[in-house]
Amino acid sequence: MLEKLFVAPSKCTPQIDFDPESRILAVEGSSYPENTFVFYAPMMEWVKAYFGQESEQKTIVNLEIIYFNSSSSKLLFDFFDALEEASSSHDIEINWIFDARNEVAMEAGEDFTEDFSHLNINLVEKQ
Amino acid sequence: MEQKKLIDEVEALRESFDSTTSQIIKDLRRQEKIMVRSDQRQQREYDELQLQLDEIKRLNKEIEDTQREVLLTVGGIGETRSKETFNHVRRVAEYSKLLALKMGMGIEEANLLKDASPMHDIGKVGIPDSILNKPGKLTEAEFEVMKHHALLGYEMFNKSERPLLKAAAIIAYEHHEKYDGSGYPRGLVGEEIHIYGRITSIADVFDALGSKRCYKEAWSDPEVFSLLREQSGSHFDPKLVDIFFDCNAEFLAIREAYKDE
Ligand SMILES: [Fe+2]
Ligand SMILES: [Fe+2]
């Protein structure tokens, strides 16, 4: 069984809380790490391993990213790529959560739904 | 047979080429999208920052203006207690700044001195009216009480950590010291007297002599100038007296700009 992945948040990196038991993968916070791809490498690997295991059960992905730089934006696309690939054999539901006043996050959510039309993405507006 | 195998291979190549190409195209489009979004956002963030910066500047100026006004008003209280005019503190402030600049002080410190110098007589709020407003000459005992205003002013501000109020404390304490050690309250000599004290002293006396008071007429310029010359090295720091005469026109221009109504 894959172990839980938890990364505590910092000023410039989000909290990552991926739990294989509850099947909830959550990223929450700001994202402008010094080296984005190094920071997210463990997460990407974890996701690959996780979807490498077969399962009938639904996986929920909660993304609430308040602020992100351009390389984080690129990484999110890669992450969605991985989800899209996994979606042929897994039931995945994605919640893109954003504050109503956060235009940037809202637009990014719209971009993702546009680009990944096969994925089940909910845009969740927080009040 | 050979031919068929070759065709299959080329077909496979084409397929892999197609998928690689479309992957590249997809990536390029994505890159483009990220860049456009990021530019839009940068612009928004920059605009927002500029707005905030303007607001901070405005608030800062507001704070500084308020502080300056409060100091002038408070300084004015000390002066009105002794029947000086409000413009007196303004002129002393400007003369002090000018002297500070001319003797090579940086603009920031000169401005500090300008803002602090109006407080030189604030200690007079603690001196009884009967002495402050006595029409004739003070008795020796009364003069001792009067001298106390220097220490009183010092004690008012000395405990503050603010550079401005610290400067005000020094000025209040030392503006009646004289270069030859004959001043009060401590009888400091020469450069023992803080430069703020030496500067405010000449600015204050120059202005007081040239102004009309209920108990005296204004001295004429030649009379004022000859006293300053005479007192160079005894009451005043000679370097400051020199500066005063070297830049005389600038001092007179300040006097004109802030003259009493
Ligand atoms: Fe005084
Ligand atoms: Fe004065």
mmCIF file of N, CA, C and O in Angstrom, chain B residues 64-143:
data_model
loop_
_atom_site.group_PDB
_atom_site.id
_atom_site.type_symbol
_atom_site.label_atom_id
_atom_site.label_comp_id
_atom_site.label_asym_id
_atom_site.label_seq_id
_atom_site.Cartn_x
_atom_site.Cartn_y
_atom_site.Cartn_z
ATOM 1 N N GLU B 64 3.796 62.865 8.222
ATOM 2 C CA GLU B 64 4.880 63.828 8.405
ATOM 3 C C GLU B 64 4.340 65.242 8.560
ATOM 4 O O GLU B 64 4.804 66.003 9.405
ATOM 5 N N ASP B 65 3.368 65.584 7.713
ATOM 6 C CA ASP B 65 2.783 66.924 7.801
ATOM 7 C C ASP B 65 2.142 67.156 9.162
ATOM 8 O O ASP B 65 2.300 68.217 9.771
ATOM 9 N N THR B 66 1.415 66.140 9.618
ATOM 10 C CA THR B 66 0.740 66.253 10.911
ATOM 11 C C THR B 66 1.770 66.467 12.014
ATOM 12 O O THR B 66 1.630 67.345 12.865
ATOM 13 N N GLN B 67 2.817 65.648 11.956
ATOM 14 C CA GLN B 67 3.854 65.733 12.973
ATOM 15 C C GLN B 67 4.475 67.118 12.996
ATOM 16 O O GLN B 67 4.642 67.729 14.051
ATOM 17 N N ARG B 68 4.777 67.620 11.790
ATOM 18 C CA ARG B 68 5.406 68.931 11.690
ATOM 19 C C ARG B 68 4.478 70.002 12.270
ATOM 20 O O ARG B 68 4.902 70.880 13.000
ATOM 21 N N GLU B 69 3.213 69.883 11.906
ATOM 22 C CA GLU B 69 2.260 70.891 12.374
ATOM 23 C C GLU B 69 2.113 70.849 13.896
ATOM 24 O O GLU B 69 2.061 71.885 14.551
ATOM 25 N N VAL B 70 2.031 69.621 14.419
ATOM 26 C CA VAL B 70 1.912 69.487 15.872
ATOM 27 C C VAL B 70 3.131 70.099 16.560
ATOM 28 O O VAL B 70 3.000 70.841 17.530
ATOM 29 N N LEU B 71 4.307 69.811 16.016
ATOM 30 C CA LEU B 71 5.524 70.342 16.635
ATOM 31 C C LEU B 71 5.553 71.861 16.582
ATOM 32 O O LEU B 71 5.909 72.519 17.556
ATOM 33 N N LEU B 72 5.176 72.402 15.428
ATOM 34 C CA LEU B 72 5.162 73.856 15.308
ATOM 35 C C LEU B 72 4.182 74.454 16.314
ATOM 36 O O LEU B 72 4.464 75.453 16.961
ATOM 37 N N THR B 73 3.023 73.815 16.422
ATOM 38 C CA THR B 73 2.008 74.332 17.337
ATOM 39 C C THR B 73 2.483 74.247 18.770
ATOM 40 O O THR B 73 2.379 75.205 19.532
ATOM 41 N N VAL B 74 3.034 73.088 19.123
ATOM 42 C CA VAL B 74 3.534 72.926 20.487
ATOM 43 C C VAL B 74 4.659 73.913 20.755
ATOM 44 O O VAL B 74 4.691 74.578 21.793
ATOM 45 N N GLY B 75 5.583 74.030 19.776
ATOM 46 C CA GLY B 75 6.663 75.004 19.916
ATOM 47 C C GLY B 75 6.091 76.405 20.084
ATOM 48 O O GLY B 75 6.572 77.195 20.898
ATOM 49 N N GLY B 76 5.047 76.675 19.324
ATOM 50 C CA GLY B 76 4.391 77.984 19.395
ATOM 51 C C GLY B 76 3.812 78.272 20.769
ATOM 52 O O GLY B 76 3.776 79.424 21.210
ATOM 53 N N ILE B 77 3.376 77.233 21.462
ATOM 54 C CA ILE B 77 2.826 77.423 22.815
ATOM 55 C C ILE B 77 3.884 78.006 23.732
ATOM 56 O O ILE B 77 3.645 78.993 24.426
ATOM 57 N N GLY B 78 5.083 77.397 23.688
ATOM 58 C CA GLY B 78 6.179 77.915 24.493
ATOM 59 C C GLY B 78 6.452 79.374 24.174
ATOM 60 O O GLY B 78 6.665 80.193 25.073
ATOM 61 N N GLU B 79 6.408 79.689 22.891
ATOM 62 C CA GLU B 79 6.720 81.058 22.480
ATOM 63 C C GLU B 79 5.627 82.051 22.863
ATOM 64 O O GLU B 79 5.908 83.147 23.315
ATOM 65 N N THR B 80 4.373 81.671 22.680
ATOM 66 C CA THR B 80 3.313 82.631 23.014
ATOM 67 C C THR B 80 3.258 82.889 24.507
ATOM 68 O O THR B 80 2.888 83.977 24.937
ATOM 69 N N ARG B 81 3.644 81.891 25.284
ATOM 70 C CA ARG B 81 3.716 82.112 26.729
ATOM 71 C C ARG B 81 4.657 83.269 27.008
ATOM 72 O O ARG B 81 4.503 83.975 27.964
ATOM 73 N N SER B 82 5.693 83.407 26.160
ATOM 74 C CA SER B 82 6.625 84.507 26.389
ATOM 75 C C SER B 82 6.444 85.601 25.341
ATOM 76 O O SER B 82 7.371 86.298 24.994
ATOM 77 N N LYS B 83 5.223 85.695 24.797
ATOM 78 C CA LYS B 83 4.862 86.777 23.874
ATOM 79 C C LYS B 83 5.686 86.816 22.588
ATOM 80 O O LYS B 83 5.906 87.855 21.999
ATOM 81 N N GLU B 84 6.176 85.657 22.179
ATOM 82 C CA GLU B 84 6.812 85.600 20.869
ATOM 83 C C GLU B 84 5.699 85.329 19.866
ATOM 84 O O GLU B 84 4.637 84.841 20.217
ATOM 85 N N THR B 85 5.969 85.587 18.605
ATOM 86 C CA THR B 85 4.932 85.313 17.606
ATOM 87 C C THR B 85 5.107 83.903 17.056
ATOM 88 O O THR B 85 6.169 83.294 17.177
ATOM 89 N N PHE B 86 4.034 83.443 16.429
ATOM 90 C CA PHE B 86 4.082 82.119 15.832
ATOM 91 C C PHE B 86 5.116 82.071 14.709
ATOM 92 O O PHE B 86 5.805 81.081 14.536
ATOM 93 N N ASN B 87 5.228 83.166 13.971
ATOM 94 C CA ASN B 87 6.213 83.173 12.886
ATOM 95 C C ASN B 87 7.646 83.119 13.387
ATOM 96 O O ASN B 87 8.542 82.722 12.647
ATOM 97 N N HIS B 88 7.842 83.531 14.637
ATOM 98 C CA HIS B 88 9.188 83.433 15.204
ATOM 99 C C HIS B 88 9.698 81.985 15.124
ATOM 100 O O HIS B 88 10.802 81.739 14.666
ATOM 101 N N VAL B 89 8.860 81.025 15.538
ATOM 102 C CA VAL B 89 9.333 79.628 15.519
ATOM 103 C C VAL B 89 9.550 79.144 14.080
ATOM 104 O O VAL B 89 10.450 78.362 13.815
ATOM 105 N N ARG B 90 8.723 79.637 13.171
ATOM 106 C CA ARG B 90 8.932 79.256 11.767
ATOM 107 C C ARG B 90 10.269 79.756 11.251
ATOM 108 O O ARG B 90 10.999 79.046 10.571
ATOM 109 N N ARG B 91 10.550 81.001 11.572
ATOM 110 C CA ARG B 91 11.813 81.573 11.083
ATOM 111 C C ARG B 91 12.997 80.867 11.729
ATOM 112 O O ARG B 91 13.960 80.508 11.041
ATOM 113 N N VAL B 92 12.916 80.631 13.028
ATOM 114 C CA VAL B 92 14.020 79.936 13.702
ATOM 115 C C VAL B 92 14.234 78.566 13.051
ATOM 116 O O VAL B 92 15.362 78.140 12.823
ATOM 117 N N ALA B 93 13.124 77.899 12.729
ATOM 118 C CA ALA B 93 13.223 76.601 12.072
ATOM 119 C C ALA B 93 13.971 76.721 10.745
ATOM 120 O O ALA B 93 14.892 75.951 10.464
ATOM 121 N N GLU B 94 13.596 77.697 9.934
ATOM 122 C CA GLU B 94 14.223 77.860 8.616
ATOM 123 C C GLU B 94 15.687 78.285 8.726
ATOM 124 O O GLU B 94 16.549 77.782 8.013
ATOM 125 N N TYR B 95 15.974 79.226 9.623
ATOM 126 C CA TYR B 95 17.367 79.639 9.811
ATOM 127 C C TYR B 95 18.213 78.441 10.244
ATOM 128 O O TYR B 95 19.329 78.258 9.788
ATOM 129 N N SER B 96 17.659 77.640 11.136
ATOM 130 C CA SER B 96 18.428 76.495 11.656
ATOM 131 C C SER B 96 18.750 75.516 10.545
ATOM 132 O O SER B 96 19.867 75.006 10.436
ATOM 133 N N LYS B 97 17.761 75.272 9.703
ATOM 134 C CA LYS B 97 17.988 74.353 8.583
ATOM 135 C C LYS B 97 19.061 74.905 7.648
ATOM 136 O O LYS B 97 19.973 74.178 7.236
ATOM 137 N N LEU B 98 18.958 76.184 7.362
ATOM 138 C CA LEU B 98 19.932 76.808 6.467
ATOM 139 C C LEU B 98 21.347 76.714 7.036
ATOM 140 O O LEU B 98 22.288 76.316 6.344
ATOM 141 N N LEU B 99 21.490 77.042 8.316
ATOM 142 C CA LEU B 99 22.802 76.943 8.962
ATOM 143 C C LEU B 99 23.323 75.506 8.906
ATOM 144 O O LEU B 99 24.501 75.269 8.637
ATOM 145 N N ALA B 100 22.420 74.562 9.174
ATOM 146 C CA ALA B 100 22.824 73.155 9.170
ATOM 147 C C ALA B 100 23.348 72.750 7.800
ATOM 148 O O ALA B 100 24.408 72.126 7.684
ATOM 149 N N LEU B 101 22.607 73.123 6.752
ATOM 150 C CA LEU B 101 23.018 72.760 5.390
ATOM 151 C C LEU B 101 24.354 73.412 5.034
ATOM 152 O O LEU B 101 25.239 72.765 4.483
ATOM 153 N N LYS B 102 24.464 74.694 5.395
ATOM 154 C CA LYS B 102 25.680 75.433 5.014
ATOM 155 C C LYS B 102 26.905 74.895 5.729
ATOM 156 O O LYS B 102 28.020 75.026 5.250
ATOM 157 N N MET B 103 26.693 74.297 6.917
ATOM 158 C CA MET B 103 27.878 73.748 7.556
ATOM 159 C C MET B 103 28.104 72.277 7.201
ATOM 160 O O MET B 103 28.940 71.612 7.778
ATOM 161 N N GLY B 104 27.368 71.811 6.189
ATOM 162 C CA GLY B 104 27.680 70.511 5.611
ATOM 163 C C GLY B 104 26.851 69.357 6.116
ATOM 164 O O GLY B 104 27.136 68.197 5.815
ATOM 165 N N MET B 105 25.822 69.640 6.889
ATOM 166 C CA MET B 105 24.953 68.552 7.354
ATOM 167 C C MET B 105 24.117 68.035 6.190
ATOM 168 O O MET B 105 23.819 68.789 5.267
ATOM 169 N N GLY B 106 23.763 66.748 6.233
ATOM 170 C CA GLY B 106 22.913 66.185 5.178
ATOM 171 C C GLY B 106 21.506 66.749 5.258
ATOM 172 O O GLY B 106 21.101 67.271 6.303
ATOM 173 N N ILE B 107 20.767 66.635 4.167
ATOM 174 C CA ILE B 107 19.444 67.240 4.099
ATOM 175 C C ILE B 107 18.501 66.637 5.138
ATOM 176 O O ILE B 107 17.673 67.336 5.719
ATOM 177 N N GLU B 108 18.657 65.343 5.414
ATOM 178 C CA GLU B 108 17.751 64.714 6.370
ATOM 179 C C GLU B 108 17.949 65.251 7.774
ATOM 180 O O GLU B 108 16.987 65.539 8.488
ATOM 181 N N GLU B 109 19.214 65.374 8.145
ATOM 182 C CA GLU B 109 19.493 65.881 9.485
ATOM 183 C C GLU B 109 19.117 67.354 9.582
ATOM 184 O O GLU B 109 18.606 67.812 10.610
ATOM 185 N N ALA B 110 19.338 68.086 8.484
ATOM 186 C CA ALA B 110 18.970 69.502 8.475
ATOM 187 C C ALA B 110 17.460 69.656 8.667
ATOM 188 O O ALA B 110 16.992 70.537 9.385
ATOM 189 N N ASN B 111 16.704 68.761 8.024
ATOM 190 C CA ASN B 111 15.252 68.805 8.190
ATOM 191 C C ASN B 111 14.827 68.420 9.605
ATOM 192 O O ASN B 111 13.859 68.958 10.141
ATOM 193 N N LEU B 112 15.571 67.474 10.168
ATOM 194 C CA LEU B 112 15.302 67.090 11.557
ATOM 195 C C LEU B 112 15.469 68.306 12.476
ATOM 196 O O LEU B 112 14.633 68.594 13.326
ATOM 197 N N LEU B 113 16.561 69.010 12.242
ATOM 198 C CA LEU B 113 16.845 70.190 13.050
ATOM 199 C C LEU B 113 15.763 71.250 12.834
ATOM 200 O O LEU B 113 15.298 71.888 13.786
ATOM 201 N N LYS B 114 15.355 71.380 11.586
ATOM 202 C CA LYS B 114 14.311 72.357 11.273
ATOM 203 C C LYS B 114 13.029 72.037 12.045
ATOM 204 O O LYS B 114 12.377 72.931 12.582
ATOM 205 N N ASP B 115 12.697 70.747 12.093
ATOM 206 C CA ASP B 115 11.451 70.367 12.762
ATOM 207 C C ASP B 115 11.559 70.430 14.288
ATOM 208 O O ASP B 115 10.561 70.622 14.981
ATOM 209 N N ALA B 116 12.781 70.233 14.783
ATOM 210 C CA ALA B 116 12.941 70.181 16.239
ATOM 211 C C ALA B 116 13.185 71.556 16.858
ATOM 212 O O ALA B 116 12.808 71.801 18.010
ATOM 213 N N SER B 117 13.783 72.460 16.097
ATOM 214 C CA SER B 117 14.194 73.738 16.687
ATOM 215 C C SER B 117 13.033 74.594 17.222
ATOM 216 O O SER B 117 13.236 75.344 18.187
ATOM 217 N N PRO B 118 11.814 74.494 16.642
ATOM 218 C CA PRO B 118 10.722 75.292 17.217
ATOM 219 C C PRO B 118 10.423 74.955 18.676
ATOM 220 O O PRO B 118 9.724 75.706 19.355
ATOM 221 N N MET B 119 10.972 73.847 19.161
ATOM 222 C CA MET B 119 10.674 73.437 20.526
ATOM 223 C C MET B 119 11.628 74.042 21.544
ATOM 224 O O MET B 119 11.551 73.702 22.723
ATOM 225 N N HIS B 120 12.524 74.933 21.104
ATOM 226 C CA HIS B 120 13.581 75.352 22.035
ATOM 227 C C HIS B 120 13.036 75.949 23.334
ATOM 228 O O HIS B 120 13.597 75.743 24.380
ATOM 229 N N ASP B 121 11.912 76.647 23.254
ATOM 230 C CA ASP B 121 11.406 77.299 24.469
ATOM 231 C C ASP B 121 10.184 76.610 25.078
ATOM 232 O O ASP B 121 9.482 77.203 25.892
ATOM 233 N N ILE B 122 9.959 75.376 24.689
ATOM 234 C CA ILE B 122 8.760 74.686 25.177
ATOM 235 C C ILE B 122 8.731 74.605 26.697
ATOM 236 O O ILE B 122 7.662 74.598 27.309
ATOM 237 N N GLY B 123 9.927 74.580 27.322
ATOM 238 C CA GLY B 123 9.998 74.518 28.783
ATOM 239 C C GLY B 123 9.331 75.710 29.454
ATOM 240 O O GLY B 123 9.005 75.655 30.652
ATOM 241 N N LYS B 124 9.085 76.761 28.684
ATOM 242 C CA LYS B 124 8.445 77.947 29.274
ATOM 243 C C LYS B 124 7.008 77.684 29.711
ATOM 244 O O LYS B 124 6.445 78.465 30.484
ATOM 245 N N VAL B 125 6.427 76.620 29.242
ATOM 246 C CA VAL B 125 5.080 76.297 29.728
ATOM 247 C C VAL B 125 5.113 76.037 31.229
ATOM 248 O O VAL B 125 4.083 76.125 31.894
ATOM 249 N N GLY B 126 6.301 75.711 31.750
ATOM 250 C CA GLY B 126 6.404 75.419 33.187
ATOM 251 C C GLY B 126 6.871 76.611 34.012
ATOM 252 O O GLY B 126 7.162 76.468 35.194
ATOM 253 N N ILE B 127 6.979 77.773 33.395
ATOM 254 C CA ILE B 127 7.441 78.968 34.131
ATOM 255 C C ILE B 127 6.224 79.857 34.440
ATOM 256 O O ILE B 127 5.406 80.093 33.557
ATOM 257 N N PRO B 128 6.109 80.334 35.679
ATOM 258 C CA PRO B 128 4.932 81.146 36.046
ATOM 259 C C PRO B 128 4.789 82.401 35.190
ATOM 260 O O PRO B 128 5.777 83.018 34.811
ATOM 261 N N ASP B 129 3.533 82.756 34.919
ATOM 262 C CA ASP B 129 3.225 83.952 34.133
ATOM 263 C C ASP B 129 3.856 85.209 34.711
ATOM 264 O O ASP B 129 4.314 86.079 33.989
ATOM 265 N N SER B 130 3.827 85.269 36.060
ATOM 266 C CA SER B 130 4.318 86.479 36.720
ATOM 267 C C SER B 130 5.768 86.755 36.319
ATOM 268 O O SER B 130 6.179 87.905 36.216
ATOM 269 N N ILE B 131 6.519 85.703 36.058
ATOM 270 C CA ILE B 131 7.912 85.890 35.649
ATOM 271 C C ILE B 131 8.004 86.059 34.131
ATOM 272 O O ILE B 131 8.653 86.976 33.635
ATOM 273 N N LEU B 132 7.306 85.190 33.407
ATOM 274 C CA LEU B 132 7.365 85.237 31.945
ATOM 275 C C LEU B 132 6.949 86.595 31.401
ATOM 276 O O LEU B 132 7.553 87.114 30.474
ATOM 277 N N ASN B 133 5.872 87.124 31.979
ATOM 278 C CA ASN B 133 5.309 88.346 31.414
ATOM 279 C C ASN B 133 5.644 89.594 32.220
ATOM 280 O O ASN B 133 5.022 90.637 32.051
ATOM 281 N N LYS B 134 6.618 89.493 33.083
ATOM 282 C CA LYS B 134 6.975 90.661 33.894
ATOM 283 C C LYS B 134 7.507 91.762 32.977
ATOM 284 O O LYS B 134 8.402 91.518 32.165
ATOM 285 N N PRO B 135 6.935 92.944 33.083
ATOM 286 C CA PRO B 135 7.338 94.001 32.155
ATOM 287 C C PRO B 135 8.797 94.439 32.348
ATOM 288 O O PRO B 135 9.525 94.594 31.390
ATOM 289 N N GLY B 136 9.212 94.612 33.567
ATOM 290 C CA GLY B 136 10.573 95.126 33.786
ATOM 291 C C GLY B 136 11.634 94.042 33.812
ATOM 292 O O GLY B 136 11.416 92.922 33.356
ATOM 293 N N LYS B 137 12.778 94.386 34.334
ATOM 294 C CA LYS B 137 13.888 93.441 34.415
ATOM 295 C C LYS B 137 13.603 92.415 35.531
ATOM 296 O O LYS B 137 13.004 92.747 36.557
ATOM 297 N N LEU B 138 14.050 91.207 35.301
ATOM 298 C CA LEU B 138 13.847 90.160 36.310
ATOM 299 C C LEU B 138 14.860 90.325 37.436
ATOM 300 O O LEU B 138 16.002 90.725 37.203
ATOM 301 N N THR B 139 14.411 89.994 38.666
ATOM 302 C CA THR B 139 15.378 89.936 39.767
ATOM 303 C C THR B 139 16.248 88.705 39.558
ATOM 304 O O THR B 139 15.926 87.834 38.739
ATOM 305 N N GLU B 140 17.305 88.630 40.307
ATOM 306 C CA GLU B 140 18.206 87.485 40.155
ATOM 307 C C GLU B 140 17.481 86.175 40.435
ATOM 308 O O GLU B 140 17.645 85.195 39.718
ATOM 309 N N ALA B 141 16.650 86.189 41.480
ATOM 310 C CA ALA B 141 15.904 84.976 41.842
ATOM 311 C C ALA B 141 14.926 84.596 40.740
ATOM 312 O O ALA B 141 14.794 83.421 40.377
ATOM 313 N N GLU B 142 14.262 85.590 40.200
ATOM 314 C CA GLU B 142 13.323 85.327 39.106
ATOM 315 C C GLU B 142 14.049 84.778 37.882
ATOM 316 O O GLU B 142 13.574 83.877 37.197
ATOM 317 N N PHE B 143 15.213 85.326 37.608
ATOM 318 C CA PHE B 143 15.976 84.861 36.454
ATOM 319 C C PHE B 143 16.393 83.398 36.621
ATOM 320 O O PHE B 143 16.391 82.634 35.657
#
